[in-house]
Amino acid sequence: MTDTASAQPGGMAPSKQLDDGGNRGAFDRLLDAFAEVLDPLLRRTGAAARLVAVDGDDGLTLWRVSGRTVDRLGRVDELSEPAERTVKSWGGRSVELRLGEGKVLRRTVRLPDAARDVFAAVLHHRLDRMTPWRGDQVLFGYEAADVAEPDGHVAVDVVATSRAIAEAAARPLAGLGLTPTILGVAGADLAQPVAVDLYRGAADPSRRRSRRRLKVAVVTVLVLLGAAAAGSAWLAARAEVAGDALGDRAAAVRRAVVERSGAQGAADPIATLLAAKLPDRSIALFVDGLATVLPDDSHLTALSVDEASVRLTGISDDAPSLIAVLEGADGLTDVRFAAPVVRDGDGRDAFDILATRAPAVGEP
């Protein structure tokens, strides 16, 4: 690692340090990371004009940049009257200060690609070894390669300067009522935003505004998503209740049709079909109920079901116990053996059981 230039620190009172994310919440760090991606895009596509101050060999020169158009306003100590009006009307908008190469220090370090999220904190702790200034007197920025090297490390270009150097360069701007919001390096195309901001966005009011707007947008979206989820759950619950109510009404209508046809004494085939669909007369539901109550050691070889009775034939390890199991199950009564139990060569009981079906609700 080699220095492009070095400079001696000037005397100054310690300034407030930039936040490296150690004391911030996960949401704020995630928001900052998202804003870091959006900010360069917004600056490239935005039509807002920028004021750029370049610290060159002949002093500090001001430039007005709008899109790809770059207009020289002049040195700060020899501005024309129109240029002064432009500067005085600038207000609190963004002001870029670009230092000459002789006032910055460049380093290239290699860091693990897995530590991308904490590069700023890692570099902050290395400033005492990377620069000739105390860590609390250093302003720095960095740019990491997009692709990691085969060993899993990333080349990170670090640009640093002392606070004293930056403040000395910005002093002429203070006389014009301007305060730098972005600190970069001269030599690049002025129409392009600085690649590395040594303030790292801490002094840029546009970035603070974009973060506030982004935070409001994220919170608004989360609130809307929460409301939509609650509304969906409410609608689903209402639909379930309505479905249950519709099923109950359908069952009541079927029973009413069956009762009416029985009262009229008519052998209506439609009424017969409707009766078979009632939950307490459905053959399918009845068979399912039998399968539930029969023990695992018993199985049926034949089943006969009509409106009044049920006949079950099968094999069981303990046929006599089936009488108590079936009595009362699914509306069965008078459960009894229709024939003697016969034990086969395997020691299992062959049974033939007869039972009476209880009448359905509404039947005589």
Coordinates of N, CA and C in Angstrom, one line a residue, residues 45-259:
T45 N -29.7 10.8 -12.1 CA -30.9 11.0 -12.9 C -31.6 12.3 -12.6
G46 N -31.2 12.9 -11.4 CA -31.9 14.2 -11.0 C -31.4 15.3 -11.9
A47 N -32.3 16.3 -12.1 CA -32.1 17.4 -12.9 C -31.6 18.6 -12.1
A48 N -31.5 18.5 -10.8 CA -31.2 19.6 -9.9 C -29.7 20.0 -10.2
A49 N -29.5 21.3 -10.2 CA -28.1 21.9 -10.4 C -27.3 21.6 -9.1
R50 N -26.0 21.6 -9.4 CA -25.0 21.4 -8.3 C -24.0 22.5 -8.3
L51 N -23.5 22.9 -7.1 CA -22.4 23.8 -7.0 C -21.2 23.1 -6.6
V52 N -20.1 23.1 -7.5 CA -18.9 22.4 -7.2 C -17.7 23.4 -7.0
A53 N -17.0 23.2 -5.9 CA -15.9 24.0 -5.6 C -14.6 23.1 -5.7
V54 N -13.7 23.5 -6.6 CA -12.5 22.7 -6.9 C -11.3 23.4 -6.3
D55 N -10.6 22.7 -5.4 CA -9.4 23.2 -4.8 C -8.2 22.9 -5.7
G56 N -7.8 23.8 -6.5 CA -6.7 23.6 -7.4 C -5.5 24.4 -7.0
D57 N -4.4 24.3 -7.9 CA -3.2 25.0 -7.6 C -3.3 26.5 -7.5
D58 N -4.3 27.1 -8.3 CA -4.5 28.5 -8.3 C -5.6 29.0 -7.3
G59 N -6.0 28.1 -6.4 CA -7.0 28.5 -5.5 C -8.3 27.7 -5.6
L60 N -9.4 28.2 -5.0 CA -10.7 27.6 -5.0 C -11.5 28.1 -6.1
T61 N -12.0 27.3 -7.0 CA -12.8 27.7 -8.2 C -14.2 27.1 -8.1
L62 N -15.2 27.9 -8.4 CA -16.6 27.5 -8.3 C -17.1 27.2 -9.7
W63 N -17.9 26.1 -9.8 CA -18.5 25.7 -11.0 C -20.0 25.4 -10.8
R64 N -20.8 25.7 -11.7 CA -22.3 25.4 -11.6 C -22.5 24.3 -12.6
V65 N -23.0 23.1 -12.1 CA -23.2 21.9 -13.0 C -24.7 21.6 -13.0
S66 N -25.3 21.5 -14.2 CA -26.7 21.1 -14.4 C -26.7 20.0 -15.5
G67 N -26.9 18.8 -15.1 CA -26.9 17.7 -16.0 C -25.5 17.5 -16.5
R68 N -25.3 17.6 -17.9 CA -24.0 17.5 -18.5 C -23.4 18.9 -18.8
T69 N -24.1 19.9 -18.4 CA -23.6 21.3 -18.6 C -22.8 21.8 -17.4
V70 N -21.6 22.2 -17.7 CA -20.7 22.7 -16.6 C -20.3 24.1 -17.0
D71 N -20.7 25.1 -16.1 CA -20.4 26.5 -16.3 C -19.4 26.9 -15.2
R72 N -18.3 27.6 -15.6 CA -17.3 28.1 -14.6 C -17.8 29.4 -14.1
L73 N -17.9 29.5 -12.8 CA -18.3 30.8 -12.2 C -17.1 31.7 -11.8
G74 N -16.0 31.1 -11.6 CA -14.7 31.8 -11.3 C -14.2 31.5 -10.0
R75 N -13.0 32.0 -9.7 CA -12.4 31.8 -8.4 C -13.2 32.6 -7.3
V76 N -13.2 32.0 -6.1 CA -14.0 32.6 -5.0 C -13.6 34.1 -4.7
D77 N -12.3 34.4 -5.0 CA -11.9 35.8 -4.7 C -12.0 36.7 -5.9
E78 N -12.6 36.3 -7.0 CA -12.7 37.2 -8.1 C -14.0 36.9 -8.9
L79 N -15.1 36.6 -8.2 CA -16.4 36.3 -8.8 C -17.0 37.5 -9.5
S80 N -17.6 37.3 -10.6 CA -18.3 38.4 -11.3 C -19.6 38.7 -10.5
E81 N -20.3 39.8 -10.9 CA -21.5 40.1 -10.2 C -22.6 39.1 -10.5
P82 N -22.8 38.6 -11.7 CA -23.8 37.5 -11.9 C -23.4 36.2 -11.1
A83 N -22.1 35.9 -11.1 CA -21.7 34.7 -10.3 C -22.0 34.9 -8.8
E84 N -21.8 36.1 -8.3 CA -22.1 36.3 -6.9 C -23.6 36.2 -6.6
R85 N -24.4 36.6 -7.6 CA -25.9 36.5 -7.4 C -26.2 35.0 -7.4
T86 N -25.6 34.2 -8.2 CA -25.9 32.8 -8.3 C -25.5 32.1 -7.0
V87 N -24.3 32.5 -6.4 CA -23.9 31.9 -5.2 C -24.8 32.4 -4.0
K88 N -25.2 33.6 -3.9 CA -26.0 34.1 -2.8 C -27.4 33.5 -2.9
S89 N -27.9 33.1 -4.0 CA -29.2 32.5 -4.1 C -29.2 31.0 -4.0
W90 N -28.0 30.5 -3.7 CA -27.8 29.0 -3.6 C -28.5 28.4 -2.4
G91 N -28.6 29.2 -1.3 CA -29.3 28.7 -0.1 C -28.6 27.5 0.5
G92 N -29.5 26.5 0.9 CA -29.0 25.4 1.6 C -28.8 24.1 0.7
R93 N -28.7 24.4 -0.6 CA -28.6 23.2 -1.5 C -27.2 22.6 -1.4
S94 N -27.0 21.5 -2.1 CA -25.8 20.7 -2.0 C -24.6 21.5 -2.6
V95 N -23.5 21.5 -1.9 CA -22.2 22.1 -2.3 C -21.1 21.0 -2.3
E96 N -20.5 20.7 -3.4 CA -19.4 19.8 -3.4 C -18.1 20.5 -3.3
L97 N -17.3 20.0 -2.4 CA -15.9 20.5 -2.3 C -15.0 19.4 -2.7
R98 N -14.2 19.7 -3.8 CA -13.3 18.6 -4.3 C -11.8 19.1 -4.0
L99 N -11.1 18.3 -3.2 CA -9.7 18.6 -2.8 C -8.8 18.1 -3.9
G100 N -7.7 18.8 -4.0 CA -6.6 18.4 -4.9 C -6.0 17.1 -4.5
E101 N -5.4 16.4 -5.4 CA -4.8 15.1 -5.1 C -3.7 15.2 -4.0
G102 N -3.0 16.4 -4.0 CA -2.0 16.6 -3.0 C -2.4 16.7 -1.6
K103 N -3.8 16.8 -1.4 CA -4.3 17.0 0.0 C -5.0 15.8 0.5
V104 N -4.9 14.7 -0.3 CA -5.6 13.4 0.2 C -4.6 12.3 0.2
L105 N -5.0 11.3 0.9 CA -4.1 10.1 1.0 C -5.0 8.9 0.5
R106 N -4.3 8.1 -0.4 CA -5.0 6.9 -1.0 C -4.4 5.7 -0.5
R107 N -5.2 4.7 -0.1 CA -4.8 3.4 0.3 C -5.6 2.3 -0.5
T108 N -5.1 1.2 -0.7 CA -5.9 0.0 -1.1 C -5.7 -1.1 -0.1
V109 N -6.8 -1.6 0.4 CA -6.7 -2.7 1.4 C -7.6 -3.8 0.9
R110 N -7.3 -5.0 1.4 CA -8.1 -6.2 1.1 C -8.9 -6.6 2.3
L111 N -10.2 -6.8 2.2 CA -11.0 -7.2 3.3 C -11.9 -8.3 2.9
P112 N -12.3 -9.2 3.8 CA -13.2 -10.3 3.5 C -14.5 -9.9 2.9
D113 N -14.9 -10.5 1.8 CA -16.1 -10.2 1.1 C -17.3 -10.3 2.1
A114 N -17.3 -11.3 3.0 CA -18.4 -11.5 3.9 C -18.6 -10.3 4.9
A115 N -17.6 -9.4 5.0 CA -17.7 -8.3 5.9 C -18.1 -7.0 5.2
R116 N -18.7 -7.1 4.0 CA -19.1 -5.9 3.3 C -20.0 -4.9 4.1
D117 N -20.9 -5.5 4.9 CA -21.8 -4.7 5.7 C -21.1 -3.8 6.8
V118 N -19.9 -4.2 7.2 CA -19.2 -3.5 8.2 C -17.9 -3.0 7.8
F119 N -17.7 -2.8 6.5 CA -16.4 -2.2 6.0 C -16.1 -0.9 6.6
A120 N -17.1 0.0 6.8 CA -16.9 1.3 7.4 C -16.3 1.2 8.8
A121 N -16.9 0.3 9.6 CA -16.5 0.2 11.0 C -15.1 -0.4 11.0
V122 N -14.8 -1.4 10.1 CA -13.4 -2.0 10.1 C -12.4 -1.0 9.7
L123 N -12.7 -0.2 8.7 CA -11.7 0.9 8.2 C -11.5 1.9 9.3
H124 N -12.6 2.3 10.0 CA -12.6 3.3 11.0 C -11.6 2.9 12.1
H125 N -11.5 1.6 12.5 CA -10.6 1.1 13.5 C -9.2 1.0 13.0
R126 N -9.0 1.1 11.7 CA -7.6 0.9 11.2 C -7.0 2.3 10.8
L127 N -7.7 3.4 11.0 CA -7.3 4.7 10.5 C -5.9 5.1 11.2
D128 N -5.7 4.7 12.4 CA -4.4 5.1 13.1 C -3.3 4.5 12.4
R129 N -3.5 3.3 11.8 CA -2.3 2.6 11.1 C -2.3 2.9 9.6
M130 N -3.4 3.4 9.1 CA -3.4 3.6 7.6 C -3.1 5.1 7.3
T131 N -3.2 6.0 8.2 CA -3.0 7.4 7.9 C -2.0 8.0 8.9
P132 N -1.4 9.2 8.6 CA -0.5 9.8 9.6 C -1.3 10.7 10.6
W133 N -2.6 10.6 10.6 CA -3.4 11.5 11.6 C -4.0 10.6 12.6
R134 N -4.4 11.2 13.7 CA -5.2 10.5 14.7 C -6.5 10.1 14.1
G135 N -7.1 9.0 14.6 CA -8.3 8.5 14.1 C -9.5 9.5 14.2
D136 N -9.5 10.3 15.3 CA -10.6 11.2 15.4 C -10.4 12.5 14.6
Q137 N -9.3 12.6 13.9 CA -9.0 13.8 13.0 C -9.1 13.4 11.6
V138 N -9.6 12.3 11.2 CA -9.6 11.8 9.8 C -11.0 11.8 9.3
L139 N -11.1 12.2 8.0 CA -12.3 12.1 7.2 C -11.9 11.1 6.1
F140 N -12.7 10.1 5.9 CA -12.4 9.0 4.9 C -13.6 8.5 4.2
G141 N -13.4 8.0 3.0 CA -14.4 7.3 2.3 C -13.8 6.1 1.6
Y142 N -14.6 5.3 1.0 CA -14.0 4.1 0.4 C -14.9 3.6 -0.8
E143 N -14.3 2.8 -1.7 CA -15.1 2.2 -2.8 C -14.6 0.8 -2.9
A144 N -15.5 -0.2 -2.8 CA -15.1 -1.6 -2.8 C -15.4 -2.2 -4.2
A145 N -14.6 -3.1 -4.6 CA -14.8 -3.8 -5.9 C -16.1 -4.6 -5.8
D146 N -16.8 -4.7 -6.9 CA -18.1 -5.4 -7.0 C -17.9 -6.9 -6.8
V147 N -16.8 -7.4 -7.4 CA -16.5 -8.9 -7.4 C -15.4 -9.2 -6.5
A148 N -15.6 -10.3 -5.7 CA -14.5 -10.7 -4.8 C -13.5 -11.5 -5.5
E149 N -12.3 -11.5 -5.0 CA -11.2 -12.3 -5.6 C -11.3 -13.8 -5.2
P150 N -10.6 -14.7 -5.9 CA -10.7 -16.1 -5.6 C -10.6 -16.5 -4.2
D151 N -9.8 -15.8 -3.4 CA -9.6 -16.1 -2.0 C -10.7 -15.6 -1.1
G152 N -11.7 -14.9 -1.7 CA -12.8 -14.4 -0.9 C -12.6 -13.0 -0.3
H153 N -11.5 -12.3 -0.8 CA -11.3 -11.0 -0.3 C -11.7 -10.0 -1.4
V154 N -11.9 -8.7 -1.0 CA -12.3 -7.7 -1.9 C -11.3 -6.5 -1.8
A155 N -10.9 -6.0 -2.9 CA -10.1 -4.8 -3.0 C -10.9 -3.6 -2.6
V156 N -10.4 -2.8 -1.6 CA -11.2 -1.6 -1.2 C -10.3 -0.4 -1.3
D157 N -10.6 0.6 -2.1 CA -9.9 1.8 -2.3 C -10.3 2.8 -1.3
V158 N -9.4 3.2 -0.4 CA -9.7 4.2 0.6 C -9.1 5.5 0.3
V159 N -9.9 6.6 0.5 CA -9.4 8.0 0.3 C -9.6 8.7 1.7
A160 N -8.6 9.4 2.2 CA -8.7 10.0 3.5 C -8.0 11.4 3.4
T161 N -8.4 12.2 4.4 CA -7.7 13.5 4.6 C -7.9 13.9 6.0
S162 N -7.2 14.9 6.5 CA -7.5 15.3 7.9 C -8.6 16.4 7.9
R163 N -9.2 16.5 9.0 CA -10.3 17.5 9.2 C -9.7 18.9 9.0
A164 N -8.5 19.1 9.5 CA -7.8 20.4 9.4 C -7.7 20.8 7.9
I165 N -7.2 19.9 7.1 CA -7.1 20.2 5.7 C -8.4 20.5 5.0
A166 N -9.4 19.7 5.3 CA -10.7 19.9 4.8 C -11.3 21.3 5.2
E167 N -11.1 21.6 6.5 CA -11.7 22.9 7.0 C -10.9 24.1 6.4
A168 N -9.6 23.9 6.1 CA -8.9 25.0 5.5 C -9.3 25.2 4.1
A169 N -9.6 24.1 3.4 CA -10.1 24.3 2.0 C -11.5 24.9 1.9
A170 N -12.3 24.6 2.9 CA -13.7 25.1 2.9 C -13.8 26.5 3.5
R171 N -12.7 27.0 4.1 CA -12.8 28.4 4.7 C -13.2 29.5 3.7
P172 N -12.7 29.5 2.5 CA -13.2 30.6 1.6 C -14.7 30.5 1.2
L173 N -15.2 29.3 1.3 CA -16.7 29.1 1.0 C -17.5 29.7 2.1
A174 N -17.0 29.7 3.4 CA -17.7 30.2 4.5 C -17.9 31.7 4.3
G175 N -16.9 32.4 3.7 CA -17.1 33.8 3.5 C -18.2 34.1 2.5
L176 N -18.6 33.1 1.7 CA -19.7 33.3 0.7 C -21.0 32.8 1.3
G177 N -21.0 32.3 2.5 CA -22.2 31.7 3.1 C -22.5 30.3 2.7
L178 N -21.5 29.6 2.2 CA -21.7 28.3 1.7 C -21.0 27.3 2.7
T179 N -21.6 26.1 2.8 CA -21.1 25.0 3.6 C -21.0 23.8 2.8
P180 N -19.8 23.1 2.7 CA -19.7 21.9 1.9 C -20.6 20.8 2.4
T181 N -21.3 20.1 1.6 CA -22.1 19.0 2.0 C -21.5 17.7 1.5
I182 N -20.7 17.7 0.5 CA -20.0 16.6 -0.1 C -18.5 16.9 -0.2
L183 N -17.7 16.0 0.2 CA -16.2 16.2 0.1 C -15.6 15.1 -0.8
G184 N -15.1 15.5 -1.9 CA -14.5 14.5 -2.8 C -13.1 14.9 -3.3
V185 N -12.6 14.3 -4.4 CA -11.3 14.5 -4.9 C -11.4 15.1 -6.3
A186 N -10.6 16.2 -6.5 CA -10.6 16.8 -7.8 C -10.0 15.9 -8.9
G187 N -10.2 16.3 -10.2 CA -9.6 15.5 -11.2 C -10.6 14.7 -12.0
A188 N -11.8 14.3 -11.4 CA -12.8 13.6 -12.1 C -13.7 14.5 -12.9
D189 N -14.5 13.9 -13.8 CA -15.5 14.7 -14.6 C -16.4 15.4 -13.6
L190 N -16.5 16.8 -13.7 CA -17.4 17.5 -12.8 C -18.9 17.2 -13.1
A191 N -19.2 16.7 -14.3 CA -20.6 16.4 -14.5 C -21.1 15.2 -13.8
Q192 N -20.1 14.4 -13.3 CA -20.4 13.1 -12.6 C -20.3 13.4 -11.1
P193 N -21.2 12.8 -10.3 CA -21.1 13.0 -8.9 C -19.8 12.3 -8.4
V194 N -19.3 12.8 -7.2 CA -18.1 12.2 -6.7 C -18.3 10.7 -6.4
A195 N -17.2 10.0 -6.7 CA -17.3 8.5 -6.5 C -17.2 8.2 -5.0
V196 N -16.4 8.9 -4.3 CA -16.2 8.7 -2.9 C -16.4 10.0 -2.1
D197 N -17.4 10.0 -1.2 CA -17.6 11.1 -0.4 C -17.0 10.9 1.0
L198 N -16.0 11.8 1.3 CA -15.3 11.6 2.5 C -16.1 12.0 3.7
Y199 N -17.2 12.7 3.5 CA -18.2 12.9 4.6 C -19.1 11.7 4.8
R200 N -19.1 10.8 3.7 CA -20.0 9.6 3.7 C -21.4 9.9 4.0
G201 N -21.9 11.0 3.4 CA -23.3 11.4 3.4 C -23.7 12.1 4.7
A202 N -22.9 12.2 5.7 CA -23.3 12.7 7.0 C -23.6 14.2 6.9
A203 N -23.0 14.9 5.9 CA -23.3 16.4 5.7 C -24.2 16.7 4.6
D204 N -24.7 15.7 3.9 CA -25.5 16.0 2.7 C -26.9 16.1 3.1
P205 N -27.5 17.3 3.0 CA -28.9 17.5 3.4 C -29.9 16.7 2.5
S206 N -29.5 16.5 1.2 CA -30.4 15.8 0.3 C -30.5 14.3 0.7
R207 N -29.4 13.8 1.2 CA -29.4 12.4 1.6 C -30.2 12.2 2.9
R208 N -30.1 13.2 3.8 CA -30.9 13.1 5.0 C -32.4 13.2 4.7
R209 N -32.7 14.1 3.7 CA -34.1 14.2 3.3 C -34.6 12.9 2.6
S210 N -33.7 12.3 1.8 CA -34.1 11.1 1.1 C -34.3 10.0 2.1
R211 N -33.5 9.9 3.2 CA -33.7 8.9 4.2 C -35.0 9.1 5.0
R212 N -35.3 10.4 5.3 CA -36.6 10.6 6.0 C -37.7 10.2 5.1
R213 N -37.7 10.6 3.8 CA -38.8 10.2 2.9 C -38.9 8.7 2.8
L214 N -37.7 8.1 2.7 CA -37.7 6.6 2.5 C -38.2 5.9 3.8
K215 N -37.9 6.5 5.0 CA -38.4 5.9 6.2 C -39.9 6.0 6.3
V216 N -40.4 7.2 5.9 CA -41.9 7.4 5.9 C -42.6 6.5 4.9
A217 N -41.9 6.3 3.7 CA -42.5 5.4 2.7 C -42.6 4.0 3.2
V218 N -41.5 3.5 3.9 CA -41.4 2.1 4.4 C -42.4 1.9 5.5
V219 N -42.5 2.9 6.4 CA -43.5 2.8 7.5 C -44.9 2.7 6.9
T220 N -45.2 3.6 5.9 CA -46.5 3.7 5.3 C -46.9 2.3 4.7
V221 N -45.9 1.8 3.9 CA -46.1 0.5 3.3 C -46.4 -0.6 4.3
L222 N -45.6 -0.6 5.4 CA -45.8 -1.6 6.4 C -47.2 -1.5 7.0
V223 N -47.6 -0.2 7.3 CA -49.0 0.0 7.9 C -50.1 -0.5 6.9
L224 N -49.9 -0.2 5.6 CA -50.9 -0.6 4.6 C -50.9 -2.1 4.5
L225 N -49.7 -2.8 4.5 CA -49.7 -4.2 4.4 C -50.4 -4.9 5.7
G226 N -50.1 -4.3 6.8 CA -50.8 -4.8 8.0 C -52.3 -4.7 8.0
A227 N -52.7 -3.5 7.5 CA -54.2 -3.3 7.4 C -54.8 -4.3 6.3
A228 N -54.1 -4.5 5.2 CA -54.6 -5.4 4.2 C -54.6 -6.8 4.8
A229 N -53.6 -7.2 5.5 CA -53.6 -8.6 6.1 C -54.8 -8.7 7.1
A230 N -55.0 -7.7 8.0 CA -56.1 -7.8 8.9 C -57.4 -7.9 8.2
G231 N -57.6 -7.0 7.1 CA -58.8 -7.1 6.3 C -59.0 -8.4 5.7
S232 N -57.9 -9.0 5.1 CA -58.1 -10.3 4.5 C -58.5 -11.4 5.5
A233 N -57.9 -11.3 6.7 CA -58.3 -12.3 7.8 C -59.8 -12.1 8.2
W234 N -60.2 -10.9 8.2 CA -61.6 -10.6 8.6 C -62.6 -11.1 7.5
L235 N -62.2 -10.9 6.3 CA -63.1 -11.4 5.2 C -63.1 -12.9 5.1
A236 N -61.9 -13.5 5.4 CA -61.9 -15.0 5.4 C -62.8 -15.6 6.5
A237 N -62.7 -14.9 7.7 CA -63.5 -15.4 8.8 C -65.0 -15.2 8.5
R238 N -65.4 -14.1 7.8 CA -66.8 -13.9 7.5 C -67.2 -14.9 6.4
A239 N -66.3 -15.2 5.5 CA -66.7 -16.2 4.4 C -66.9 -17.6 5.1
E240 N -66.1 -17.9 6.1 CA -66.2 -19.2 6.7 C -67.5 -19.3 7.5
V241 N -67.9 -18.2 8.2 CA -69.1 -18.2 8.9 C -70.3 -18.3 8.0
A242 N -70.2 -17.5 6.9 CA -71.3 -17.6 5.9 C -71.5 -18.9 5.3
G243 N -70.3 -19.6 5.0 CA -70.4 -21.0 4.5 C -71.0 -21.9 5.4
D244 N -70.7 -21.8 6.7 CA -71.3 -22.7 7.7 C -72.8 -22.5 7.8
A245 N -73.2 -21.2 7.8 CA -74.6 -20.8 7.8 C -75.4 -21.4 6.6
L246 N -74.7 -21.3 5.4 CA -75.4 -21.8 4.2 C -75.5 -23.3 4.2
G247 N -74.5 -24.0 4.8 CA -74.6 -25.5 5.0 C -75.8 -25.8 5.9
D248 N -75.9 -25.1 7.0 CA -77.0 -25.4 7.9 C -78.4 -25.1 7.2
R249 N -78.5 -24.1 6.5 CA -79.8 -23.8 5.8 C -80.1 -24.9 4.8
A250 N -79.0 -25.4 4.0 CA -79.3 -26.4 3.0 C -79.8 -27.7 3.7
A251 N -79.2 -28.0 4.9 CA -79.6 -29.2 5.6 C -81.1 -29.1 6.1
A252 N -81.4 -27.9 6.5 CA -82.8 -27.6 7.0 C -83.7 -27.8 5.8
V253 N -83.4 -27.3 4.7 CA -84.3 -27.4 3.5 C -84.5 -28.8 3.1
R254 N -83.4 -29.6 3.1 CA -83.5 -31.0 2.8 C -84.5 -31.7 3.8
R255 N -84.3 -31.5 5.1 CA -85.2 -32.1 6.0 C -86.6 -31.7 5.8
A256 N -86.8 -30.4 5.5 CA -88.2 -29.9 5.3 C -88.8 -30.6 4.1
V257 N -88.1 -30.8 3.0 CA -88.6 -31.5 1.9 C -89.0 -32.9 2.2
V258 N -88.0 -33.6 2.9 CA -88.3 -35.0 3.3 C -89.6 -35.1 4.2
E259 N -89.7 -34.2 5.2 CA -90.9 -34.2 6.1 C -92.1 -34.0 5.3

